[in-house]
mmCIF file of C-alpha atoms in Angstrom:
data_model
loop_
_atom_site.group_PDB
_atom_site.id
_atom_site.type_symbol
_atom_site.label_atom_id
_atom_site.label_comp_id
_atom_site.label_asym_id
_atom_site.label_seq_id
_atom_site.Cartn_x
_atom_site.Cartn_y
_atom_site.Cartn_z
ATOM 1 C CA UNK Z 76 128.964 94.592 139.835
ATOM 2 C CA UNK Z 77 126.111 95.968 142.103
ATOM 3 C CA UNK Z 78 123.656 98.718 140.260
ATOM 4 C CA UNK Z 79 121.820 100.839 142.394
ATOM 5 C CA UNK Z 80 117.712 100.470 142.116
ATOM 6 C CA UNK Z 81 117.802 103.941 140.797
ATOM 7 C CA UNK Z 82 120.280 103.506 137.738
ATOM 8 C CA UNK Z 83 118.659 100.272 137.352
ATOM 9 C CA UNK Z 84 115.141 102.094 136.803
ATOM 10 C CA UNK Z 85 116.542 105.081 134.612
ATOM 11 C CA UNK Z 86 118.675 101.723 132.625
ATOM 12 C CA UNK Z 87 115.150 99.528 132.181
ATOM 13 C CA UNK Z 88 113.342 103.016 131.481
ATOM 14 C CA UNK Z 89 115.964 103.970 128.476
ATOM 15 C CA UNK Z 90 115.717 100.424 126.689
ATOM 16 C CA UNK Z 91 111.791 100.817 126.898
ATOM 17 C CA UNK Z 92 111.543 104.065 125.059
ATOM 18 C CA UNK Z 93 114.497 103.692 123.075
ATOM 19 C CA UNK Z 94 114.530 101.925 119.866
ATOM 20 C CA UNK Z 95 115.993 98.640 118.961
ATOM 21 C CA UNK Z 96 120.022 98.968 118.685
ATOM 22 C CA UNK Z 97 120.883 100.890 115.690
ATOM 23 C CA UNK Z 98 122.102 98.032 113.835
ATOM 24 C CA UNK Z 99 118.872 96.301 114.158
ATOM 25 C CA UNK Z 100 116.501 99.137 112.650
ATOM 26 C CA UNK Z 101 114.710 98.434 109.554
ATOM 27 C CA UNK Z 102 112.759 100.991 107.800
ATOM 28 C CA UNK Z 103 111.793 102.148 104.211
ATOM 29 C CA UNK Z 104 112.972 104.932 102.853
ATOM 30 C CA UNK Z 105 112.595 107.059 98.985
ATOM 31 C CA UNK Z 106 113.420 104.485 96.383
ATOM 32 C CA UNK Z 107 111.287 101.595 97.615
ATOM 33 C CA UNK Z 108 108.553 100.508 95.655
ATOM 34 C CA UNK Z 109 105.682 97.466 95.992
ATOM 35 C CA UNK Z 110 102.649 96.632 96.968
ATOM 36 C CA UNK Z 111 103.485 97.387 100.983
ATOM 37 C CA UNK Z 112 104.787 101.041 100.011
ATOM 38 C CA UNK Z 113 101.354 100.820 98.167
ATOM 39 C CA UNK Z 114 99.509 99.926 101.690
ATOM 40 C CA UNK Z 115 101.652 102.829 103.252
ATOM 41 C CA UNK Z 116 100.949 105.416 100.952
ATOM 42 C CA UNK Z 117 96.902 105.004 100.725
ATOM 43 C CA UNK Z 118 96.633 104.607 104.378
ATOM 44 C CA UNK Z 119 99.136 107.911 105.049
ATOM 45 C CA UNK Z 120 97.643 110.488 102.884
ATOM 46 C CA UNK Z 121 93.988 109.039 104.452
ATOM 47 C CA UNK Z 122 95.362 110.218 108.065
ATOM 48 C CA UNK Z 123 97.321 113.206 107.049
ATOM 49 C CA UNK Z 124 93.937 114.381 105.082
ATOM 50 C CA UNK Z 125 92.256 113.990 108.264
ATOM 51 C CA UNK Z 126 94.016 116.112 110.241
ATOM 52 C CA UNK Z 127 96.751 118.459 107.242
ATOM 53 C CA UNK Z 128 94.651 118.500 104.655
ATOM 54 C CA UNK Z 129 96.251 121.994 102.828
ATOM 55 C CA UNK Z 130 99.730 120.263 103.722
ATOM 56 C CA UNK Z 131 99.432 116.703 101.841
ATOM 57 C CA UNK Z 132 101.087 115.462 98.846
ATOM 58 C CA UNK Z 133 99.950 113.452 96.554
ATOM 59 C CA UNK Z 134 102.243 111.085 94.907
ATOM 60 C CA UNK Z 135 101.997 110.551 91.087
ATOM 61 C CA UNK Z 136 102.815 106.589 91.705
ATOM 62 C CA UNK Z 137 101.285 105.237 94.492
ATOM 63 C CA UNK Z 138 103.480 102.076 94.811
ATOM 64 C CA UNK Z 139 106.641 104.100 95.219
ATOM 65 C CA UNK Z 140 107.870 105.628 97.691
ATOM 66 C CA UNK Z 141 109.366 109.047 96.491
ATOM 67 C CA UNK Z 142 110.005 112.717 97.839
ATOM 68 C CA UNK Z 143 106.198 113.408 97.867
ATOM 69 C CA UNK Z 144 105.837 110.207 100.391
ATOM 70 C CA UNK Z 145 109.042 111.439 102.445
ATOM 71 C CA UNK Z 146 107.356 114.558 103.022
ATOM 72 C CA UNK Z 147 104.305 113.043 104.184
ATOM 73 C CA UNK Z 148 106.172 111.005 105.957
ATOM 74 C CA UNK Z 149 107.831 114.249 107.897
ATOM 75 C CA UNK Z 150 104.612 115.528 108.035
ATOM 76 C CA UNK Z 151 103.199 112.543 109.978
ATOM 77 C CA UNK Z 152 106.455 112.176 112.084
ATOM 78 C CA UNK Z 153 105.886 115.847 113.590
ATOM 79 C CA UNK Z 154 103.168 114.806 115.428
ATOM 80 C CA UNK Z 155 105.120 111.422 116.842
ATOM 81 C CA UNK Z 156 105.755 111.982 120.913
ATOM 82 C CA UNK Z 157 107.520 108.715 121.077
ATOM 83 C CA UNK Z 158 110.619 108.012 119.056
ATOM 84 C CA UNK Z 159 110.099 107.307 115.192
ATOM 85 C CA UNK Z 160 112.301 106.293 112.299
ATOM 86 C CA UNK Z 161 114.885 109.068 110.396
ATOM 87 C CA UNK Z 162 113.343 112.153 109.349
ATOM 88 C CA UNK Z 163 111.636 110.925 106.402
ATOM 89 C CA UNK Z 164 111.247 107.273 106.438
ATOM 90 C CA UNK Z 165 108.997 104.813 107.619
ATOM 91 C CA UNK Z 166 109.606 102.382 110.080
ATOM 92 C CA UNK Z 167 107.500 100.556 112.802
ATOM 93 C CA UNK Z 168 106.534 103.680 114.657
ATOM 94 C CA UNK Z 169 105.192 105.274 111.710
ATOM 95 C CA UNK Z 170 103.526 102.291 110.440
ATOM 96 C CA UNK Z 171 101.474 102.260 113.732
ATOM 97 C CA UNK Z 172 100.218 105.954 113.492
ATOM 98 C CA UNK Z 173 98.193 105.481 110.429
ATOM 99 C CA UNK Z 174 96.715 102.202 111.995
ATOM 100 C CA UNK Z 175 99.390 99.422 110.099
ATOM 101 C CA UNK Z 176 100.853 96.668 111.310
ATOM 102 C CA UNK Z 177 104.954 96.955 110.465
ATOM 103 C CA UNK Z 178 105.392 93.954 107.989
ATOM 104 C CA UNK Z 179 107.360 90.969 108.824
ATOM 105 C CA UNK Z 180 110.567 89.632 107.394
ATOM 106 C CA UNK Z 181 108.649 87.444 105.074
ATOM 107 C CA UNK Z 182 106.059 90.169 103.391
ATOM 108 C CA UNK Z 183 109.277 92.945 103.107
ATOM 109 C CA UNK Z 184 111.126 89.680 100.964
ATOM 110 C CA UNK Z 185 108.486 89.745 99.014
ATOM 111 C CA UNK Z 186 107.791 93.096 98.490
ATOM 112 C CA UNK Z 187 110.879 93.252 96.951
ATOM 113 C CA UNK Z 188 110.899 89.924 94.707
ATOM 114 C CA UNK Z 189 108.071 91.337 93.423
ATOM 115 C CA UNK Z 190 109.666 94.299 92.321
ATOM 116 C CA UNK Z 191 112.334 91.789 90.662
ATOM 117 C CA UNK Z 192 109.463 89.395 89.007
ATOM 118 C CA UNK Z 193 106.363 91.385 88.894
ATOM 119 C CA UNK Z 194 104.532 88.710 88.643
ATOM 120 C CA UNK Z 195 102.377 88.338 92.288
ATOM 121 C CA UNK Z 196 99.435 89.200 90.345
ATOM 122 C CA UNK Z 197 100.452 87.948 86.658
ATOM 123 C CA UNK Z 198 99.426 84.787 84.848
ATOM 124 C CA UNK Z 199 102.547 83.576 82.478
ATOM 125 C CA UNK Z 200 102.599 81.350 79.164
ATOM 126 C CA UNK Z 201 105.544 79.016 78.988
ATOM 127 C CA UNK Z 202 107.330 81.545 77.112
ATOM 128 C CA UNK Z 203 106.963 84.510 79.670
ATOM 129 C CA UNK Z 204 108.240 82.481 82.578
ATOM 130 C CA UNK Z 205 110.817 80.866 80.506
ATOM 131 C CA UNK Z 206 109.590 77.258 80.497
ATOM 132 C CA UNK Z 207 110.772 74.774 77.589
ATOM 133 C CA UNK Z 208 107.712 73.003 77.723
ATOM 134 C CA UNK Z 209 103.904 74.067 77.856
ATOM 135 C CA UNK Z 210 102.844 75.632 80.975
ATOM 136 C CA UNK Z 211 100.954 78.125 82.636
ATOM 137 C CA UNK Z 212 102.376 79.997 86.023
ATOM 138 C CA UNK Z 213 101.033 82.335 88.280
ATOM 139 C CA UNK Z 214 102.813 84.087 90.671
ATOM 140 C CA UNK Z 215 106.267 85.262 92.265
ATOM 141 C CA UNK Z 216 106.879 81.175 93.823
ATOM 142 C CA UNK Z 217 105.317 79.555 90.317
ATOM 143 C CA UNK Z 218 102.532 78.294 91.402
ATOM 144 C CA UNK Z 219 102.127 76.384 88.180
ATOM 145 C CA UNK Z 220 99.653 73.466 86.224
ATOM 146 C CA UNK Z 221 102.625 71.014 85.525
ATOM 147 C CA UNK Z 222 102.620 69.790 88.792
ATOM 148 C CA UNK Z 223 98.950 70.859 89.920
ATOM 149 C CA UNK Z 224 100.559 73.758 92.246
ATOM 150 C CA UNK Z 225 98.476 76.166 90.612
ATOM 151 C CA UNK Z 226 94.819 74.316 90.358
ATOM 152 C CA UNK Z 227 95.422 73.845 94.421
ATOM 153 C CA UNK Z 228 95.587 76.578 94.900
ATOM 154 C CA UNK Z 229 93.252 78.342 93.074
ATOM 155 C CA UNK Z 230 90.687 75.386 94.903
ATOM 156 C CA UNK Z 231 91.760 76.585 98.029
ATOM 157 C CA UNK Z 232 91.846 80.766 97.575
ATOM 158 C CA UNK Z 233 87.993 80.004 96.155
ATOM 159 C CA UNK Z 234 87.619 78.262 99.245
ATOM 160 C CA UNK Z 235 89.105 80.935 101.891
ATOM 161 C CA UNK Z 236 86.986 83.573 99.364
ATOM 162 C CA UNK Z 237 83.926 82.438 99.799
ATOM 163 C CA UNK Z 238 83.206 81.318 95.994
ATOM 164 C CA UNK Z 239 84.684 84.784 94.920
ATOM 165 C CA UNK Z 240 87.107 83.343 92.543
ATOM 166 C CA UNK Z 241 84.454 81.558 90.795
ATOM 167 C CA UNK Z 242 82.450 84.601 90.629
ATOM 168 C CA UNK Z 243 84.847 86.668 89.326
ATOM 169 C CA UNK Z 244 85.139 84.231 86.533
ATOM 170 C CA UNK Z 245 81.280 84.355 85.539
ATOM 171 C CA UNK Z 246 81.645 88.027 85.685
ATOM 172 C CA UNK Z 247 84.609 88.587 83.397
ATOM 173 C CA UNK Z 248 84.386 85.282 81.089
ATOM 174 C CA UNK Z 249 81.800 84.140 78.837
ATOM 175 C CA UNK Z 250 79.744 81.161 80.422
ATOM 176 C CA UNK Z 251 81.327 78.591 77.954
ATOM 177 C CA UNK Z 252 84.854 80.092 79.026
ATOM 178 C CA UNK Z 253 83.686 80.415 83.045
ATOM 179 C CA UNK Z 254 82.563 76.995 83.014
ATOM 180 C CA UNK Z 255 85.487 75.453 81.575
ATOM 181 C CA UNK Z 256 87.476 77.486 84.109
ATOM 182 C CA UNK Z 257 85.540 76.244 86.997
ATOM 183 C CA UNK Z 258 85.728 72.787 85.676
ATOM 184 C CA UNK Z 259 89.099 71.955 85.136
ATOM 185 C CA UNK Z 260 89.639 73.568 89.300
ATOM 186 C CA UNK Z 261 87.196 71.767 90.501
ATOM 187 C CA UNK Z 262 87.957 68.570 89.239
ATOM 188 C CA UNK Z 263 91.440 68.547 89.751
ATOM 189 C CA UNK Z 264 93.322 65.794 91.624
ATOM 190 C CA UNK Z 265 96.485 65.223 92.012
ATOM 191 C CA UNK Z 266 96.076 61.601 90.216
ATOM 192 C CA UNK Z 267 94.897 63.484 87.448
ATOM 193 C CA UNK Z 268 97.996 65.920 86.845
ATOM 194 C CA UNK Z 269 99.036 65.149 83.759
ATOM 195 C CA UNK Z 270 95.144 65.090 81.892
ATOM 196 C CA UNK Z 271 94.022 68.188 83.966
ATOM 197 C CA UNK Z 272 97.495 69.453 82.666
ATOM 198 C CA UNK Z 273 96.913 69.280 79.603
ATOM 199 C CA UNK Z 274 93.921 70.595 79.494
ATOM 200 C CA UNK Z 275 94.081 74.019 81.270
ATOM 201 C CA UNK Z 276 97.391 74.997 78.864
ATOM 202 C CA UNK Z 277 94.862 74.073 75.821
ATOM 203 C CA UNK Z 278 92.187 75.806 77.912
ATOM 204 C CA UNK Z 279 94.345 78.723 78.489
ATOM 205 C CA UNK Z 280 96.878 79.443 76.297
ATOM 206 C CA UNK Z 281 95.896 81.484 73.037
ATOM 207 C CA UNK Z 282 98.531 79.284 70.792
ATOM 208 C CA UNK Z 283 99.063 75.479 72.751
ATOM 209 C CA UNK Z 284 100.315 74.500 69.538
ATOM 210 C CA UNK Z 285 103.484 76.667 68.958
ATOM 211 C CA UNK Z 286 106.806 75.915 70.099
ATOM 212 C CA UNK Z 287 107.031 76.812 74.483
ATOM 213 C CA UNK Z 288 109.100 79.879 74.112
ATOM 214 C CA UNK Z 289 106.465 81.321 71.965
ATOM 215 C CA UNK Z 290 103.460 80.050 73.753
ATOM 216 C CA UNK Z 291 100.991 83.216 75.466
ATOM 217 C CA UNK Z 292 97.961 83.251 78.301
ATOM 218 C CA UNK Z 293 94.764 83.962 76.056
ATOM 219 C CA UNK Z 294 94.054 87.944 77.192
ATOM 220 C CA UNK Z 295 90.823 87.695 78.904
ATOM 221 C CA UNK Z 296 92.495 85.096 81.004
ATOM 222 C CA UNK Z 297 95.075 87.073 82.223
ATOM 223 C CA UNK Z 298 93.163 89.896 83.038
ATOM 224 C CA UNK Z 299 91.160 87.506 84.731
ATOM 225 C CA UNK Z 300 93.593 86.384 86.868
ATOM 226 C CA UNK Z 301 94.682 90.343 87.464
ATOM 227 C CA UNK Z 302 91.876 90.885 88.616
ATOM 228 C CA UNK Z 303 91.919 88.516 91.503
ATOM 229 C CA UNK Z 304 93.409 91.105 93.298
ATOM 230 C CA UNK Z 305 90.089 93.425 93.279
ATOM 231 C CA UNK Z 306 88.233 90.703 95.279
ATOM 232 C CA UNK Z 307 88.755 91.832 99.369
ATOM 233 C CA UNK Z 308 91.404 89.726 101.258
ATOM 234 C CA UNK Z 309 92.824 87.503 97.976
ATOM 235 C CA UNK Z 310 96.204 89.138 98.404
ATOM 236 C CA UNK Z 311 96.514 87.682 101.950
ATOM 237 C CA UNK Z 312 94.898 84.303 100.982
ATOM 238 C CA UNK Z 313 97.333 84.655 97.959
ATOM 239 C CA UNK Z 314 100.587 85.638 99.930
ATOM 240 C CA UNK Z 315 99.498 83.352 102.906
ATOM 241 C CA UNK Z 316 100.139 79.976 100.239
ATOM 242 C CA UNK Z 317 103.152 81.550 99.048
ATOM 243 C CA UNK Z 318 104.936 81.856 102.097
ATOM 244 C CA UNK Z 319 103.152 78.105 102.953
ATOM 245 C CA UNK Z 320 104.850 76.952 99.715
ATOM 246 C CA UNK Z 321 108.505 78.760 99.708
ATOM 247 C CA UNK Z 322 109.349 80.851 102.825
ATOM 248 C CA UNK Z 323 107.758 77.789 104.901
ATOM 249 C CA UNK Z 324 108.991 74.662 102.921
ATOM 250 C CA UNK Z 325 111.493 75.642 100.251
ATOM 251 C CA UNK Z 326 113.432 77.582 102.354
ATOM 252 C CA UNK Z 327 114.380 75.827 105.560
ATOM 253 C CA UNK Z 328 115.861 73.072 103.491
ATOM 254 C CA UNK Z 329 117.782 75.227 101.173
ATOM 255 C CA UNK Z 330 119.245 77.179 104.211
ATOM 256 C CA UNK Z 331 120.372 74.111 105.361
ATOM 257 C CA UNK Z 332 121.940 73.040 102.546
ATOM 258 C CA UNK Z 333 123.849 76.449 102.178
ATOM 259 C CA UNK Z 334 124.652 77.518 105.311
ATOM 260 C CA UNK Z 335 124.014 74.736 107.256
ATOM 261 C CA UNK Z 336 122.779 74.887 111.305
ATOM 262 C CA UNK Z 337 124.185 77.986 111.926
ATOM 263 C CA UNK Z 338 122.786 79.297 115.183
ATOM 264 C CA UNK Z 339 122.762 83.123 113.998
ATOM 265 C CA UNK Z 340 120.700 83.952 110.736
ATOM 266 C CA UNK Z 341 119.997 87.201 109.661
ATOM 267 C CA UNK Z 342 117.341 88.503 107.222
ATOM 268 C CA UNK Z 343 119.711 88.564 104.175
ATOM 269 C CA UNK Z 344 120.641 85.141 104.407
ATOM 270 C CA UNK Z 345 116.990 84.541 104.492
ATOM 271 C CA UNK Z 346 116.149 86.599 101.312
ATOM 272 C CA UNK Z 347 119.089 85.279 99.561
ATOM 273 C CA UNK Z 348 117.113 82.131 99.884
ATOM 274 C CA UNK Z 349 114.009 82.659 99.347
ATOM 275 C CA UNK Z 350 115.072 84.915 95.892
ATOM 276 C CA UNK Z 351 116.798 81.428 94.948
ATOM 277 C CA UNK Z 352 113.801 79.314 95.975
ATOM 278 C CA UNK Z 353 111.765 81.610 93.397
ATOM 279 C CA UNK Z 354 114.031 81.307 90.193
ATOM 280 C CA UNK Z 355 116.222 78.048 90.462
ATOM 281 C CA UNK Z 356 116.182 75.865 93.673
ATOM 282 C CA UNK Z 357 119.792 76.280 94.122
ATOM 283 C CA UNK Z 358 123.051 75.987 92.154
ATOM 284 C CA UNK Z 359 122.325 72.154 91.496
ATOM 285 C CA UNK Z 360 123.018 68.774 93.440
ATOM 286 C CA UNK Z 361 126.728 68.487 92.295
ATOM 287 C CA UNK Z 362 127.997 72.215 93.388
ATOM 288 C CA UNK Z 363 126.401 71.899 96.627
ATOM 289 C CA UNK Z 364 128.128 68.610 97.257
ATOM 290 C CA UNK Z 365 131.279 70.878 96.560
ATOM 291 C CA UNK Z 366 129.859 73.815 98.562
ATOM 292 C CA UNK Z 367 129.527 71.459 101.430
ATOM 293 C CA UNK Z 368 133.095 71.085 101.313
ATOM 294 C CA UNK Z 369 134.210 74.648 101.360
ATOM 295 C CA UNK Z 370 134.965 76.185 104.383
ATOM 296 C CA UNK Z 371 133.512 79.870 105.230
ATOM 297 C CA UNK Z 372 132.408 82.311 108.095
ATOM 298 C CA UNK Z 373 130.822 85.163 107.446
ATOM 299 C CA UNK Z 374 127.471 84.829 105.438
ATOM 300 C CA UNK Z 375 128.207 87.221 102.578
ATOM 301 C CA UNK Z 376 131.844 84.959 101.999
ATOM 302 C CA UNK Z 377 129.574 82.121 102.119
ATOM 303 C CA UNK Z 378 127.266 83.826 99.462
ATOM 304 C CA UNK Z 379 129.685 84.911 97.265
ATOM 305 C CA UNK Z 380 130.879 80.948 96.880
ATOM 306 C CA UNK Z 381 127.265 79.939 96.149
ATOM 307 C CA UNK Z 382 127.257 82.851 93.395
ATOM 308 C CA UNK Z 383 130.568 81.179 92.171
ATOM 309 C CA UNK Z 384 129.086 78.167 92.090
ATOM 310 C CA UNK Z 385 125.823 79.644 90.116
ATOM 311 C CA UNK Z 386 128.174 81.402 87.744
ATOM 312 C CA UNK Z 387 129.680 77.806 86.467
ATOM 313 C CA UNK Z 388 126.956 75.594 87.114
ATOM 314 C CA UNK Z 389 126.160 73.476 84.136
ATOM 315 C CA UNK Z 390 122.245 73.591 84.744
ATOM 316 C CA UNK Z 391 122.077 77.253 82.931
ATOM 317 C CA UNK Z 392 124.503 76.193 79.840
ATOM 318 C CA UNK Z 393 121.505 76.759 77.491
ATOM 319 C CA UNK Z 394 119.849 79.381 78.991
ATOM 320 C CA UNK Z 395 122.310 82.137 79.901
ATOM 321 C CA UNK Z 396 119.945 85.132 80.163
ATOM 322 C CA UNK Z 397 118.522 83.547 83.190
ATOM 323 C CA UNK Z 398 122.254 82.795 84.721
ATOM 324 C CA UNK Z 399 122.596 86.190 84.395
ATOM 325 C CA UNK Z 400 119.345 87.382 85.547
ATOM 326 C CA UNK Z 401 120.545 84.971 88.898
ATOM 327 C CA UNK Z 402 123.478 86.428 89.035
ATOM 328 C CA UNK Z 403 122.562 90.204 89.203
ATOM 329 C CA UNK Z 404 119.765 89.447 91.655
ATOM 330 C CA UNK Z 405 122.503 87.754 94.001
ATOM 331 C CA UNK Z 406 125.116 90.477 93.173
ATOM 332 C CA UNK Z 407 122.381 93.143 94.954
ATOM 333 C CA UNK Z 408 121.632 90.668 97.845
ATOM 334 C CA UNK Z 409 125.310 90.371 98.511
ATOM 335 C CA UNK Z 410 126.071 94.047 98.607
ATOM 336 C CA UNK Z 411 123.170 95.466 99.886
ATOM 337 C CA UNK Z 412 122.591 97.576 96.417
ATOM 338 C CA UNK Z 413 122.881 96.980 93.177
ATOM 339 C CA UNK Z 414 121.120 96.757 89.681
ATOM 340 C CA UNK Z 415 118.447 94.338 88.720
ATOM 341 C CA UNK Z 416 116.698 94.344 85.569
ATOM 342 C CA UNK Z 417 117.604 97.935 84.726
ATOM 343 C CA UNK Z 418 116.822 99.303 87.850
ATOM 344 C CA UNK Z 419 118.481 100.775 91.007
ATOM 345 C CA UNK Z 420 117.672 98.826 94.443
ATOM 346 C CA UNK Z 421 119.579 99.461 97.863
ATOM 347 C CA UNK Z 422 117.944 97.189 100.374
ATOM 348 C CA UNK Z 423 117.877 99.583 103.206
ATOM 349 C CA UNK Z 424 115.398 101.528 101.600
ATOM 350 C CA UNK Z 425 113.283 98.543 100.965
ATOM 351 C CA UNK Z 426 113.739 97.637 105.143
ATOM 352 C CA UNK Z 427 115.730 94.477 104.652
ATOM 353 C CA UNK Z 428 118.957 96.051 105.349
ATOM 354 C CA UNK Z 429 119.439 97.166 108.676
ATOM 355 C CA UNK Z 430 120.299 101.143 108.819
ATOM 356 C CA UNK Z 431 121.223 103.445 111.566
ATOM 357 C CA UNK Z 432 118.339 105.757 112.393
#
């Protein structure tokens, strides 16, 4: 079929100004929450102040996005020329008027895991992240000092910081306690896991001595490593090794496993994933040696079996909070909304479901 150069032109010219097919928009929306609505919010009410001050609203919680950030939002979106997002949520185009980049797959995952965990920025005793022996774990992936995860990485985010880390730790610790800090991360290697081990849970854990599930951070440690998050660019250094560790690593393999080389992936199965990556590495060896065997073809019929297969696994036979804590987090990912840990989530408000704008 022939198309004359003028149709062609007017075609080319609609798909340039139009926005991606409805079924591909992403945007957030009231009920998100996290540290990007966070980024949103400050950087929104800075422009809107700028130009309608006597209009603005302040939200009472800057990490969520509620009605005072959907009128903003409105606010912002009447001075658009080009197309934008739904009256009242944020997409790309809004992202880009108040000077952000629109966050990839990866940082909107995470955003949300976040919300589930709440620990990006949280140091955890054994007992806090659930651990039946001692340990100490810091953030959403567990970067933790059983296997040295953790003292890497704090090595390297000192590093990319510029000694910061370090700094922060003679600022908030007394010098016996900033020393000790700065020794047992410096001196890491990994042929010395199991002595450096040791050494940090006596170093930081207020009672080493008490059975795991009891076992707590020391305070001033943990709002030591809270306030990592004051010192300018550790959140990127921070999220950059998580995504290095999971998104990167963790969950290429685990796709694999699950879904196998499936040419089309979308951003669920991703999250699905990288949510399982975070809290148990899959449903075990033996039920994906049964999943292999199980035929499927759409993804969420192919994540419903893998919840199946979480449900009965033997791995969470003494620890059934967890199972169910699994269970409810898949439940949400599978049907787009749900309840986890008390609270309401529907993932096209957190940008990870695709919505019709």
């Amino acid at each position: 079929m022939k198309i004359r150069p003028l149709l062609m032109a007017a075609w080319l010219l609609a798909l340039a100004i139009s926005p991606v097919g409805a079924a591909e928009s992403y945007s957030f929306a009231q009920g998100s929450r996290g540290f990007l609505i966070r980024d949103y919010n400050e950087k929104l009410l800075a422009c809107l102040r700028a130009s309608s001050p006597e209009r603005v609203r302040v939200p009472k919680a800057m990490d969520e996005f509620n009605a005072d950030t959907a009128e903003n939002t409105r606010l912002l979106q009447a001075n658009l020329s080009g197309p934008h997002s739904a009256p009242g949520r944020a997409g790309p185009a809004e992202f880009a008027a108040i000077g952000l980049a629109w966050p990839e797959d990866f940082l909107r995952c995470t955003n949300l895991i976040d919300c589930w965990e709440g620990t990006l920025n949280k140091l955890e005793g054994s007992s806090e992240s659930e651990d039946t022996f001692p340990n100490v774990t810091f953030g959403i992936v567990g970067f933790t000092s059983e296997d040295g995860s953790l003292q890497e990485f704090l090595q390297q985010a000192n590093a990319a910081a510029n000694g910061a880390v370090f700094q922060l730790a003679r600022d908030r610790l007394s010098a016996r306690d900033a020393a000790k800090f700065i020794e047992l991360v410096e001196s890491y290697r990994p042929k010395n896991t199991k002595k450096n081990h040791e050494d940090f849970v006596k170093f930081v854990i207020r009672n080493p001595h008490a059975d795991p599930d009891e076992q707590q951070p020391r305070p001033e440690i943990a709002q030591l490593f809270a306030a990592f998050d004051s010192i300018p660019q550790f959140r990127n250094i921070q999220l950059a090794a998580t995504r290095k560790k999971s998104w990167d690593e963790e969950l290429p393999e685990l796709r694999e496993q699950i879904f196998g080389s499936a040419q089309h992936r979308s951003l669920r199965m991703d999250l699905f994933c990288f949510d399982m990556t975070v809290l148990t590495n899959g449903p075990g060896k033996k039920a994906l040696r049964k999943l292999e065997k199980m035929p499927w073809r759409e993804e969420t019929a192919r994540m419903k079996q893998v919840s199946a297969a979480m449900k009965g696994s033997s791995e969470y036979k003494d620890d059934e909070e967890k199972r169910a804590d699994v269970l409810e987090r898949e439940r949400c990912i599978i049907d787009g909304y749900g309840e986890v840990h008390d609270d309401d989530y529907d993932l096209r408000a957190f940008a990870l479901v695709p919505v019709k704008e």
